[in-house]
PDB file of C-alpha atoms in Angstrom:
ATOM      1  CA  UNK A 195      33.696  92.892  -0.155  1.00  0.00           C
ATOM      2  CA  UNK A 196      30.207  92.541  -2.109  1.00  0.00           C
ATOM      3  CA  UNK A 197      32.296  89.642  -4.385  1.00  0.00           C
ATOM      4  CA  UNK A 198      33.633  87.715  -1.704  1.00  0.00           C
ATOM      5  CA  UNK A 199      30.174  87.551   0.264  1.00  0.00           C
ATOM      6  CA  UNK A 200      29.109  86.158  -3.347  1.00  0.00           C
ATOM      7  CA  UNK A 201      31.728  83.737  -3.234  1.00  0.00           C
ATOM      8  CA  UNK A 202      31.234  82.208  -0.131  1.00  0.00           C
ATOM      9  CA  UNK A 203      27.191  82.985  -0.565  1.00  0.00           C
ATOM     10  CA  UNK A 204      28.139  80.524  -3.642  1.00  0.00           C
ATOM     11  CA  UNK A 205      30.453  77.939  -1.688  1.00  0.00           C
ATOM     12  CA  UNK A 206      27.895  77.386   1.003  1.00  0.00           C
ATOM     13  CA  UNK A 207      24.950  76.443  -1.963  1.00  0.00           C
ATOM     14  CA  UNK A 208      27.708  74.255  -2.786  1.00  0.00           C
ATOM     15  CA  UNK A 209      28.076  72.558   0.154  1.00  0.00           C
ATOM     16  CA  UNK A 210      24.589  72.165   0.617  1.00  0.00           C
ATOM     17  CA  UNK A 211      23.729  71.265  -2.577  1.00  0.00           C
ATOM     18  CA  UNK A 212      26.183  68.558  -2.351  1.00  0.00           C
ATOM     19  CA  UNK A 213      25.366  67.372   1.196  1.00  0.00           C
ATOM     20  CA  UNK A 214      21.377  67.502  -0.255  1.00  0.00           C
ATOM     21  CA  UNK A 215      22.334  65.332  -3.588  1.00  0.00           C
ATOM     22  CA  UNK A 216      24.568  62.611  -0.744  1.00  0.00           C
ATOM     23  CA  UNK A 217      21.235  62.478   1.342  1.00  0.00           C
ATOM     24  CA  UNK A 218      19.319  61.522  -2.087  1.00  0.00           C
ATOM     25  CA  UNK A 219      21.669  59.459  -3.240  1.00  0.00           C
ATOM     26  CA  UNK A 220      21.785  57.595   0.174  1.00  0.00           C
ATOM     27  CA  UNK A 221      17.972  57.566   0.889  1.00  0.00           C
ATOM     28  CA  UNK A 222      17.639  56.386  -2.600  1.00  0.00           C
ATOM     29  CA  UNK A 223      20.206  53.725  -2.228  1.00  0.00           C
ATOM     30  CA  UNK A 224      18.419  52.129   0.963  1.00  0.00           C
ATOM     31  CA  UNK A 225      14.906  52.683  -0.343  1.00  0.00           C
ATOM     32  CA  UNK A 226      16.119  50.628  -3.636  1.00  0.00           C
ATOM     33  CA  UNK A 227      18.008  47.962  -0.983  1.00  0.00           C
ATOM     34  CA  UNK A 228      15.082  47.594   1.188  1.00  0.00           C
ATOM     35  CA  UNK A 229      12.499  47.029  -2.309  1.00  0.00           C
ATOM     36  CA  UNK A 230      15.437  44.608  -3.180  1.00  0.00           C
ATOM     37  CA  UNK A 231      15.140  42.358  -0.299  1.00  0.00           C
ATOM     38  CA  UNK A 232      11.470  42.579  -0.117  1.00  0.00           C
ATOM     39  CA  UNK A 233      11.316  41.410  -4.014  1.00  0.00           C
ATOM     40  CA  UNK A 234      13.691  38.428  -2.941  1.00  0.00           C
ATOM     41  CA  UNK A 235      11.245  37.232  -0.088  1.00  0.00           C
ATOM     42  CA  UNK A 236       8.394  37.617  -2.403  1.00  0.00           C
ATOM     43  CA  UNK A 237      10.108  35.417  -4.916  1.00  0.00           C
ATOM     44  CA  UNK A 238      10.950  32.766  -2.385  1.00  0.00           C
ATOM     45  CA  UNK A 239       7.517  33.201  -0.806  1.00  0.00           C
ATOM     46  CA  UNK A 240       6.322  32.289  -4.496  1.00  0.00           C
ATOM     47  CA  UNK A 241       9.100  29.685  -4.856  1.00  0.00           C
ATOM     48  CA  UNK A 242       7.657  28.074  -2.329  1.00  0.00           C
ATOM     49  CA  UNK A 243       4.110  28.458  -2.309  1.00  0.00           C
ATOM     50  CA  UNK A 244       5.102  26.635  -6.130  1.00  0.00           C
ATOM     51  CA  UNK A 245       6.390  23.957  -4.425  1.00  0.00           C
ATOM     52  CA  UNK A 246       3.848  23.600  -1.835  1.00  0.00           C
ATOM     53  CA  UNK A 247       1.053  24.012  -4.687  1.00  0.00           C
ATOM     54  CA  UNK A 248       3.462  20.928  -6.726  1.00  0.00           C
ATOM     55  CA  UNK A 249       3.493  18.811  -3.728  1.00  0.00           C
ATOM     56  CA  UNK A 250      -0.198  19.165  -3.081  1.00  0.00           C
ATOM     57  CA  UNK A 251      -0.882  17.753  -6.844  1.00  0.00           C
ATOM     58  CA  UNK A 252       1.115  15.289  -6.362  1.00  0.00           C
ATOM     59  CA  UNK A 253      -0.653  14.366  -2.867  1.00  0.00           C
ATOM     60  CA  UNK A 254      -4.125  14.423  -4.901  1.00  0.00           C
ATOM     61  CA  UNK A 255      -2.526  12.226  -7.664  1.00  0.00           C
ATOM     62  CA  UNK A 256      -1.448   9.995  -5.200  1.00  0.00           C
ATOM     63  CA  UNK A 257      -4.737   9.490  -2.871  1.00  0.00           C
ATOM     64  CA  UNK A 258      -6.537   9.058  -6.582  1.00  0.00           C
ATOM     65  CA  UNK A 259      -4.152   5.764  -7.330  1.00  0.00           C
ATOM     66  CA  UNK A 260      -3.458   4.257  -4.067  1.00  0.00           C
ATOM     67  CA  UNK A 261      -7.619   4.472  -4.040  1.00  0.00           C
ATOM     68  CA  UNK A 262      -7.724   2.670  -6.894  1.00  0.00           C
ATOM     69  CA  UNK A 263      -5.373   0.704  -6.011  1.00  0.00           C
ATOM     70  CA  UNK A 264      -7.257  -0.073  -2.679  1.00  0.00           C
ATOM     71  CA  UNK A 265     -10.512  -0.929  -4.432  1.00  0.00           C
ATOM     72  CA  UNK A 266      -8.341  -2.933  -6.697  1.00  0.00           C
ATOM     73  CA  UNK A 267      -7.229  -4.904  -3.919  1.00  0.00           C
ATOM     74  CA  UNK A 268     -10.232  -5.407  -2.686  1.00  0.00           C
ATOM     75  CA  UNK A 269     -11.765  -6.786  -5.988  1.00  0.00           C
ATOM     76  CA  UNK A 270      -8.950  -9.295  -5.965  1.00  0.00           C
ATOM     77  CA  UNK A 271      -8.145  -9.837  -2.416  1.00  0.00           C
ATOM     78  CA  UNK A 272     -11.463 -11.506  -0.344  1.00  0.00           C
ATOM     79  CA  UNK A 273     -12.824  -9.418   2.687  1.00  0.00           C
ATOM     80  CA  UNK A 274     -13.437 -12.353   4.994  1.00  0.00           C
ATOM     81  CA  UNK A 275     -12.335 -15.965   5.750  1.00  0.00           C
ATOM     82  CA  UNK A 276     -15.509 -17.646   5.236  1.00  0.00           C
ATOM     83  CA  UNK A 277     -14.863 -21.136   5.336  1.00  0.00           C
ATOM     84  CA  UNK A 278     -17.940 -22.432   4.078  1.00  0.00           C
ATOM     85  CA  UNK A 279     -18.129 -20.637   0.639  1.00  0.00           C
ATOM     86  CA  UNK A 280     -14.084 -20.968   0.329  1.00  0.00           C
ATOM     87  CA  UNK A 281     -14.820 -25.368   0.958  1.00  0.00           C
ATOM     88  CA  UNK A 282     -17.846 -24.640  -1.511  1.00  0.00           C
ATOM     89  CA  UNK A 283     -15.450 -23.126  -4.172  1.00  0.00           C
ATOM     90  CA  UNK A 284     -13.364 -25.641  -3.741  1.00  0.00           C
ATOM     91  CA  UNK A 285     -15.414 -28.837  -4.389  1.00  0.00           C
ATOM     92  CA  UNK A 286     -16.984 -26.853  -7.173  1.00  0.00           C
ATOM     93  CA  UNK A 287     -13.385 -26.661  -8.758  1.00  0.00           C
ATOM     94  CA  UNK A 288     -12.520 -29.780  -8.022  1.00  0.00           C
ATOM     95  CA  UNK A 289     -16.044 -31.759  -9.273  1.00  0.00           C
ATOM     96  CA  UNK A 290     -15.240 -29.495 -12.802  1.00  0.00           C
ATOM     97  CA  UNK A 291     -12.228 -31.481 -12.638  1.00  0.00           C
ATOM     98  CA  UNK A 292     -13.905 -34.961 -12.398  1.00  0.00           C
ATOM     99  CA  UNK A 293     -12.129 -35.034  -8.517  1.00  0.00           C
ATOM    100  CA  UNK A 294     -14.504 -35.920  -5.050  1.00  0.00           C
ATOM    101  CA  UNK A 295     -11.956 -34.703  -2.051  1.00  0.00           C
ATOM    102  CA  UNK A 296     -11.342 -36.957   0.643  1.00  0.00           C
ATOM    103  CA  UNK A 297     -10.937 -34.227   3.504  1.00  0.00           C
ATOM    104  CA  UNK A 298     -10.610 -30.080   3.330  1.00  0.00           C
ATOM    105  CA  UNK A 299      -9.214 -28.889   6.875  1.00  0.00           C
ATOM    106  CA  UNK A 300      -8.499 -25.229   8.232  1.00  0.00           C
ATOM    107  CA  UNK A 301      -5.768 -24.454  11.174  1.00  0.00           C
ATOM    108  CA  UNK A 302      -7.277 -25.073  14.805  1.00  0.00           C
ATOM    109  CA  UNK A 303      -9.203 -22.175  15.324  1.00  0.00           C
ATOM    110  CA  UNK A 304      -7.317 -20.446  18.819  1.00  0.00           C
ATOM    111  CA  UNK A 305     -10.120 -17.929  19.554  1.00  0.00           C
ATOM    112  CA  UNK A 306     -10.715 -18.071  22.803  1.00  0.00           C
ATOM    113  CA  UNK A 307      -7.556 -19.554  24.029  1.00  0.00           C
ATOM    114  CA  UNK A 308      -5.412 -17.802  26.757  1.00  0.00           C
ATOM    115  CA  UNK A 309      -1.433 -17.910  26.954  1.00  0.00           C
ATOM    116  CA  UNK A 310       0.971 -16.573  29.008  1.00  0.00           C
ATOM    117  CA  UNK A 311      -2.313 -14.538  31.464  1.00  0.00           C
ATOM    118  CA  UNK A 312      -3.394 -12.964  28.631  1.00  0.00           C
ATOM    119  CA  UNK A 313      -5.830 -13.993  25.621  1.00  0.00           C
ATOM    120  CA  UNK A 314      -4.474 -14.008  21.856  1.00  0.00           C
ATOM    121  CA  UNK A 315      -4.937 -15.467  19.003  1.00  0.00           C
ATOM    122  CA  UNK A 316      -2.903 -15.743  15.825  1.00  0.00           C
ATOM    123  CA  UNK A 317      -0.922 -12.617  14.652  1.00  0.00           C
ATOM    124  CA  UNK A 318      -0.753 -11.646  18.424  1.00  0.00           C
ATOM    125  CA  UNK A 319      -4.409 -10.531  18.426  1.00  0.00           C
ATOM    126  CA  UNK A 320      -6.359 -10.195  21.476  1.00  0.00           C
ATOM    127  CA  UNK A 321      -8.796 -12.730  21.730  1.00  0.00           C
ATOM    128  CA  UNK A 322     -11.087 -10.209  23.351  1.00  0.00           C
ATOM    129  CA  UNK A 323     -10.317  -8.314  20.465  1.00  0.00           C
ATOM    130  CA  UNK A 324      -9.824 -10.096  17.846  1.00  0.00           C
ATOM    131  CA  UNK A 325     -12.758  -8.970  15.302  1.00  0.00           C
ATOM    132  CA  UNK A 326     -11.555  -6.797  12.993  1.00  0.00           C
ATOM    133  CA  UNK A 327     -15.251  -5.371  12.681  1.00  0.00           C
ATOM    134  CA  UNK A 328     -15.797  -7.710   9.358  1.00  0.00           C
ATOM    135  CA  UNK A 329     -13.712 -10.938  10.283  1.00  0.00           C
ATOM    136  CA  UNK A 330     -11.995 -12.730  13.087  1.00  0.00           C
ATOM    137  CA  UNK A 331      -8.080 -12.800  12.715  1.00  0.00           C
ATOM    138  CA  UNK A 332      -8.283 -16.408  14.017  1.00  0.00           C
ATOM    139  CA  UNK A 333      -6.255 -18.965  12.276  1.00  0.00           C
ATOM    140  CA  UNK A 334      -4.809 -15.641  10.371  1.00  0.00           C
ATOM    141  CA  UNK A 335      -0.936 -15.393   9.976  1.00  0.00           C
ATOM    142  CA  UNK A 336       0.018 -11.883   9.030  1.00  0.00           C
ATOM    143  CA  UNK A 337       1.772 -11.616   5.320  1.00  0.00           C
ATOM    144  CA  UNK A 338       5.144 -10.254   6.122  1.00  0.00           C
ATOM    145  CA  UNK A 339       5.863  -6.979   4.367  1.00  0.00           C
ATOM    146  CA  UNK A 340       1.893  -6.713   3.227  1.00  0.00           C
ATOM    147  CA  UNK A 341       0.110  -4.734   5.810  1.00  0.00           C
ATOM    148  CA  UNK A 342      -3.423  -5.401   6.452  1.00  0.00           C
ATOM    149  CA  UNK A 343      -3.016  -8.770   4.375  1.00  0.00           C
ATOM    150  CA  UNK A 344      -3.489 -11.609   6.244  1.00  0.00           C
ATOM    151  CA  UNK A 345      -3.060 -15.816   5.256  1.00  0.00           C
ATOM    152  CA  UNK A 346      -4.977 -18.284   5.751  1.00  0.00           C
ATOM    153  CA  UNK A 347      -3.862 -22.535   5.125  1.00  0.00           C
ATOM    154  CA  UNK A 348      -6.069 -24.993   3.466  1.00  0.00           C
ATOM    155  CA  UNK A 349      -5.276 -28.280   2.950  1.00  0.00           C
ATOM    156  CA  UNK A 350      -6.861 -30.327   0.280  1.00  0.00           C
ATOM    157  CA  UNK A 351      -6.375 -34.464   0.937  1.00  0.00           C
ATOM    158  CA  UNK A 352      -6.488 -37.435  -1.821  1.00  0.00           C
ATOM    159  CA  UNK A 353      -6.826 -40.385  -0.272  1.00  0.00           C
ATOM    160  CA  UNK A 354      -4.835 -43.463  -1.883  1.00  0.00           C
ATOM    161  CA  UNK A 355      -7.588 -45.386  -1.843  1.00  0.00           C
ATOM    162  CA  UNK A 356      -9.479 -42.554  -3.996  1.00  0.00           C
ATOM    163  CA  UNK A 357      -6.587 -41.807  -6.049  1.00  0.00           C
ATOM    164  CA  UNK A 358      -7.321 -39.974  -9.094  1.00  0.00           C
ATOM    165  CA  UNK A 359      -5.929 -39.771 -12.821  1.00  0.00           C
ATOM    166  CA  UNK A 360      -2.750 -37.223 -13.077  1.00  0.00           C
ATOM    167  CA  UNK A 361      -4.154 -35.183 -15.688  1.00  0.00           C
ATOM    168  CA  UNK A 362      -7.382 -34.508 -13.452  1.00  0.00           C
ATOM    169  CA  UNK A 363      -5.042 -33.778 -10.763  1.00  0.00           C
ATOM    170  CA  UNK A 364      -3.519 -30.802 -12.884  1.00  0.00           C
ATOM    171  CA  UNK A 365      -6.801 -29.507 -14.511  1.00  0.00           C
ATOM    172  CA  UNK A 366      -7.875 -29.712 -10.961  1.00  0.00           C
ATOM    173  CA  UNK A 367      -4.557 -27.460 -10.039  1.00  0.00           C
ATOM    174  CA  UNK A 368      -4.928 -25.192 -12.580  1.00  0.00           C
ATOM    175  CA  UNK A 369      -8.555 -24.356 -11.693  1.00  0.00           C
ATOM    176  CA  UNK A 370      -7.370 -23.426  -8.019  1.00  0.00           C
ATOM    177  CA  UNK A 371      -4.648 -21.123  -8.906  1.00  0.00           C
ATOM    178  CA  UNK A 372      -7.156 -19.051 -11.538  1.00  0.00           C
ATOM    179  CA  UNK A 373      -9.403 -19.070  -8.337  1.00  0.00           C
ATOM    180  CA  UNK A 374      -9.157 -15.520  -6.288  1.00  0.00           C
ATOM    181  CA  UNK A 375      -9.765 -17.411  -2.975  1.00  0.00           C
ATOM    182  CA  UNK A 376      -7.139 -20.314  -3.541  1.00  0.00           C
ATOM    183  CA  UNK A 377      -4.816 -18.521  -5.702  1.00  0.00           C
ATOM    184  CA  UNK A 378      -1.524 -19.524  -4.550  1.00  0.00           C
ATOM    185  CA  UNK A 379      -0.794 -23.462  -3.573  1.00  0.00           C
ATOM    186  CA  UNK A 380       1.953 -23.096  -1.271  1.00  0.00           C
ATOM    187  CA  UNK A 381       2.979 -27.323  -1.030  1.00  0.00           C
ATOM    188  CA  UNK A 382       1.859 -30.422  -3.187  1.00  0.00           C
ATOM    189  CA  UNK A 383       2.811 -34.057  -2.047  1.00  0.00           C
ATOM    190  CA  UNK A 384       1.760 -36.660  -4.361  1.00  0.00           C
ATOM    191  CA  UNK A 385       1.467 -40.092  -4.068  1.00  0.00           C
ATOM    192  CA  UNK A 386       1.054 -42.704  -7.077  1.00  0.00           C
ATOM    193  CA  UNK A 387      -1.133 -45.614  -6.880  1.00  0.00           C
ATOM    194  CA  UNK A 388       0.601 -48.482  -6.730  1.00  0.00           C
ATOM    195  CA  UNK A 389      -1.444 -50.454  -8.621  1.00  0.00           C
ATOM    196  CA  UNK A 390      -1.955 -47.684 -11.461  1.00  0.00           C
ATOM    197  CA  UNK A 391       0.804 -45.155 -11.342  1.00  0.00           C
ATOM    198  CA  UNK A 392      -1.159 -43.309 -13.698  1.00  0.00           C
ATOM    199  CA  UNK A 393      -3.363 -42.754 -11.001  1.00  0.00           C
ATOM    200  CA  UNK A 394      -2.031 -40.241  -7.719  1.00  0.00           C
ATOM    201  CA  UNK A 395      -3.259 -39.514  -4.317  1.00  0.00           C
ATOM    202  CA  UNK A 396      -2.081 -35.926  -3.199  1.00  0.00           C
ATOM    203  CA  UNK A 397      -1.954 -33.214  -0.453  1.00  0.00           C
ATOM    204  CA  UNK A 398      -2.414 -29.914  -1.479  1.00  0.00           C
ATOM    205  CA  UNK A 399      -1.475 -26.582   0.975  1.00  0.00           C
ATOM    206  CA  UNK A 400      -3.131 -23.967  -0.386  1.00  0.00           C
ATOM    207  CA  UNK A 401      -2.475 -20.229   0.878  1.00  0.00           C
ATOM    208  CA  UNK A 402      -6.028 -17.969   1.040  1.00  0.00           C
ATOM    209  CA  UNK A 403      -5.313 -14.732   1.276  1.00  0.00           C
ATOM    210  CA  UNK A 404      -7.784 -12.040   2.986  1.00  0.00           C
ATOM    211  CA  UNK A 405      -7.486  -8.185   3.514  1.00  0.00           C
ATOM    212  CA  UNK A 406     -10.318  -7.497   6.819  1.00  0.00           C
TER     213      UNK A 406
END
C-alpha cells in the first residue's frame, strides 16, 4: 500500500513537473516572440530614421547648390530692365567698335493698357499688378521652360546711308554677345552698300534677359 501511494505520489510530481516545464517552455517561447518583433520594429524604426537622416543631407546639400546656383544666376542674369544703362552699354560697345547706331528701340511698353475688361500687360500680368517689387514685367515675354526668367527685345538699326565696314560690324557683334545684358542676338539682317559692298547696313534683334 505504502509503495503504491509512492508511486502515484511520484506520477503526480511527474505530471506536474511536466505541465510546469510546458508552461516555461511556452511563456519562454512568447516572451522570446514578443522581444523578436519588438527588435524588428526597432530595426525598421532605425532603417528609417537612416533614411530620413540620408534624405535630410541630401535636402541640406541641395538648398547649399541651388543657393549658389541662385546667386550665380543672379551675377549673370540682370535684376531689372533698365533701358537707359542697357542703350548706354550698348553705344559703349558699339563706339569700341568704331560704330555710331542709327536707332536702338524697345517693344511698346503695354503698361497701362486694358483688354478684354481687364488690365494686363505682357506675360498675362496685371497691369495693376504688374511690379514685381524690383521691375515692371512690361514689354517682358516669359522664357519658356525658365521660371522667373523673363526676355526682353532690342533692336539695334544701321542705316544704309551710315553703313559701316564688315569687320567693325563683327568686332561690334562679338562685343555684344561677351556682354551679360545683350548676350544672345536672336536675328541679324544685313544689308551691303551698294556703292562699297565692303561696307553693310544691318538690323540686329538682340534678346536681354532679366530674372525680377
Amino acid at each position: 500500500m505504502n509503495s503504491k501511494r509512492v508511486y502515484y505520489a511520484m506520477v503526480a510530481a511527474i505530471v506536474l513537473l511536466s505541465i510546469a516545464i510546458i508552461g516555461s517552455a511556452y511563456a519562454a517561447n512568447t516572451m522570446l516572440a514578443a522581444k523578436s518583433k519588438e527588435l524588428v520594429e526597432l530595426k525598421l524604426r532605425d532603417q528609417v530614421l537612416s533614411q530620413e537622416q540620408t534624405g535630410l543631407i541630401k535636402a541640406k546639400k541641395d538648398i547649399e547648390r541651388y543657393d549658389s546656383l541662385d546667386k550665380i544666376a543672379k551675377a549673370i542674369v540682370p535684376q531689372d530692365k533698365d533701358q537707359a544703362r542697357a542703350v548706354r552699354e550698348i553705344i559703349k560697345i558699339a563706339a569700341d567698335s568704331g560704330i555710331t547706331p542709327s536707332s536702338i528701340s524697345f517693344p511698346v511698353s503695354t503698361l497701362g493698357q486694358k483688354a478684354a475688361g481687364s488690365s494686363a500687360v505682357a506675360g498675362g500680368t496685371p497691369a495693376g499688378n504688374s511690379a514685381t517689387g524690383k521691375t515692371s514685367l512690361s514689354q517682358l515675354k516669359p522664357v519658356k521652360d525658365i521660371k522667373g526668367v523673363y526676355v526682353l527685345k532690342v533692336t539695334i538699326s544701321q542705316d544704309a546711308k551710315d553703313a559701316v565696314p564688315y569687320p567693325r560690324f563683327i568686332d561690334f557683334l562679338s562685343r555684344l554677345e561677351q556682354n551679360r545684358r545683350t548676350a544672345q542676338v536672336s536675328s541679324i539682317v544685313l544689308q551691303p552698300s551698294p556703292n562699297n559692298r565692303s561696307q553693310v547696313a544691318f538690323t540686329l534683334t538682340l534678346d536681354e534677359f532679366i530674372k525680377p
